[in-house]
Amino acid sequence: MIIAASLLVVALAGGIVFLRGHRAAAVVQVPFSDLLKHLDDDAVAAVVVNGDALDFTLSSGATFRTIAPANYVTANAAFVPDLAKRHVRIDVQTLPEQGTFSYLALLMGLGFVGAIGFMMYRVTSGRIPALESKTREAGSEATTVTFADVAGVDEAKEEVKEIVDFLREPGRFEAIGGRIPKGVLLVGPPGTGKTLLARSIAGEAGVPFLFASGSDFVEMYAGVGASRIRKLFKEARRHPSCIIFIDELDAVGRSRGGNSLSHEEREQTLNQLLVEMDGFAQNEGIVVVAATNRADILDPALLRPGRFDRQVTVGAPDVKGREQILKIHARKVAVGVGVDLRQIARGTPGFSGAELANLVNEAALFAVRSGRQMVTDYDFDQARDKVLMGAERKSLTMSEHERITCAYHESGHAVVAALLPHADPLHKVTIIPRGRALGVTMQLPEGDRHTHTREFLEAQIAILMGGRIAEELFLRQMTSGAGNDIERATDIARRMVCEFGMSAALGPLAYRTPGNPWETDKGVGISEATALQVDHEIHELVMRGYETARQIIAKNRAAVRAMAEELLVVESLDAEAIKAVIAAAA
Ligand code: ADP
Ligand code: MG
Ligand code: ZN
C-alpha cells in the first residue's frame, strides 16, 4: 500500500518535474531594477534566491532571472523580511552551509514516508528533485558575441586570445607542440562580464558554446550531479571543438570536507568533473571555461595543472573601461548629442559592466517615459540615482511623523558625512522612499576606490550612527529605522578587527568568526578568550563612531535642523544644496 502510494507520488513528481523543466528552459534575464519595480508593484509571486542570481515569478506566471548587486540579499537585512511581508514565496537554492542541518539524520529519522514527504515538499517549493530529470540540459548554442562586445577588461581579453587562436586552428598548435590550457578560470565580482567574455571566446573562435551553471549540478540525490557532468562532456565530445562554460564553479568546487549529504553529493560531482577534465586530451579541442567570484574557496584539486591551471582576473572596470562599456551599450539606444559618456563614466565609480548596461537601459526608459526622442544627460542622472538607490516609491504613503523622523534621520547622516574629513563627498539626501529605504543619504567617491583607509572606515561607522543620534537628540526617540545602519556599522567594525587587522589590541591577524567568508582552512582558530576580545574591540569601534557622530551633531544642531526642515519641503537635496544649507546654518 505504502509502496503503491509512493510510486504514485514519484510518478506525479516526475510529471511536475517534466513541466517545470520545460518552463525553466526559457528564463529571460532582466535588469535587477525590474525586480525592484515589480516588488514595488506587488506583482511578484515567488523568488528563488541562488546566490546573486534571483529567479522571480510574477503573479501573471511569467518567470525572469536577474542578477542582484554583489551580496545584495545577504547585505540587505530588510530584503527577505520585506519579501515575506509582501507574501512572496521565497526559496533558496544554494545549499545551507555545513553543519547547520544534516539531511542524513533527517532522512533516517523520518524514514521512508518522511522521505516521500520531503520530496513532495521540494516539489511544491519549486525545487526540482533530481530523479532522472534535467533542469537545464546543457545544449550547445552558437554565439554571436565577440571581443568587441566586451570592454574594460583588456588584460583578461589579452589572456584568452590565445585560446581563441587554438580553437581556430588546433592543428597548428599540435604541430608546434604548444600546451594549451584545458581549463580557464575567470575570477571576478558579479556583473563584470565573465559570462560575456566566455561567450565571446566561443564567438570569436566560431565554436559552439555549452553553458552550465555549477548550481545545476548540486542536487539532493547522490549521483545526479555527477551524471549531469558526464552528459555535459559527452555532448561536448560530439563537436570537433567547443567551449564548455561552467558558471558559479564554486557551487560544485568548494573545498571538500564535512559530512552532510549535500557534501557527499558535491564531492561526487566534483570528482566527476576532475575525472572528465583529466580524461580528454590536450588537443581534443575542448576548452573548459569556468567563472567564480570566490576563487579562494575552491578545492585546490581544481587548480592543479591540467585542470583550471589558468586564472584570469576579470575586475571591476576603471574610468576608461567604464567609458568604453557605456559606449558599447549606448550604441543600442539613441543618445543625444550633448551627452558626454566620459563624464558619466567619471560619475559612476564602482559600477560593474552589468550596472553600466543597466544604467543605459534605465536612462533610455526615462527618456521614453518623458516622451523624448533622445536620451539626455538628465535621463542618465535619473537612471544613476535609480541604479544606486533603487526606484522612487512615491506611492508609499508615510505619516507626517514618519516623514519628520526620516528627515532628521537622514540629516543626521548627511551632516556627519559632510563634516568628517575622511568621508566620501555627499551626492544626495532624500526622503522620497527609494527601493526598500524610507530615505537615503548617498555618498559618491570622487575617483575609483580600491582600498579603504582606517580613517575612512571609522568615518563610515560614524556616518551610519548619525541617523539614530539625530532621532535621539531631536525627537527623543529610537526607531527600527536605524536597524540596517547599525547592522552595516557593526559589520564594518567586525571586518576591521577580524579581516583588516586594524585593532591595536588584536593585531594584524585574520580571525575566524561566523560572518567571515572563509571556510575552515583560513584564519586563526579562535579561543574563547580571544572571542571575548574580538567582541570587545568591535563594540569599542562602533561606540567610538557613535561618540564622534554624537559630538558632531550636538555641535551642529542648527545645521541638522535646517537640513531636516528643508528636506520636509523639497524632499531631495543635491551636493550643492547640502553645502548651502550647512554653510547658512554655521
Ligand atoms: P558576470 O558573468 O561577470 O556576472 P555578465 O557577463 O553576466 O557578468 O554580465 C551581465 C551583462 O552586463 C552582460 O550581458 C553585458 O550586457 C553587461 N556587461 C558586463 N560586463 C561587461 C563588460 N566588461 N563589457 C560590456 N558589457 C558588460
Ligand atoms: Mg555570469
Ligand atoms: Zn539610516
XYZ file of C-alpha atoms and ligand atoms in Angstrom, residues 409-410 413 439 464 467-468 481-482 485, ligand 3:
11
model
C 17.459 60.759 10.477
C 18.857 61.459 7.009
C 23.764 61.010 8.386
C 15.105 57.885 2.954
C 25.917 55.316 9.911
C 20.782 58.790 11.775
C 19.971 57.189 15.100
C 14.696 52.599 11.015
C 18.279 52.572 12.223
C 22.599 51.298 9.685
Zn 19.921 55.499 8.260
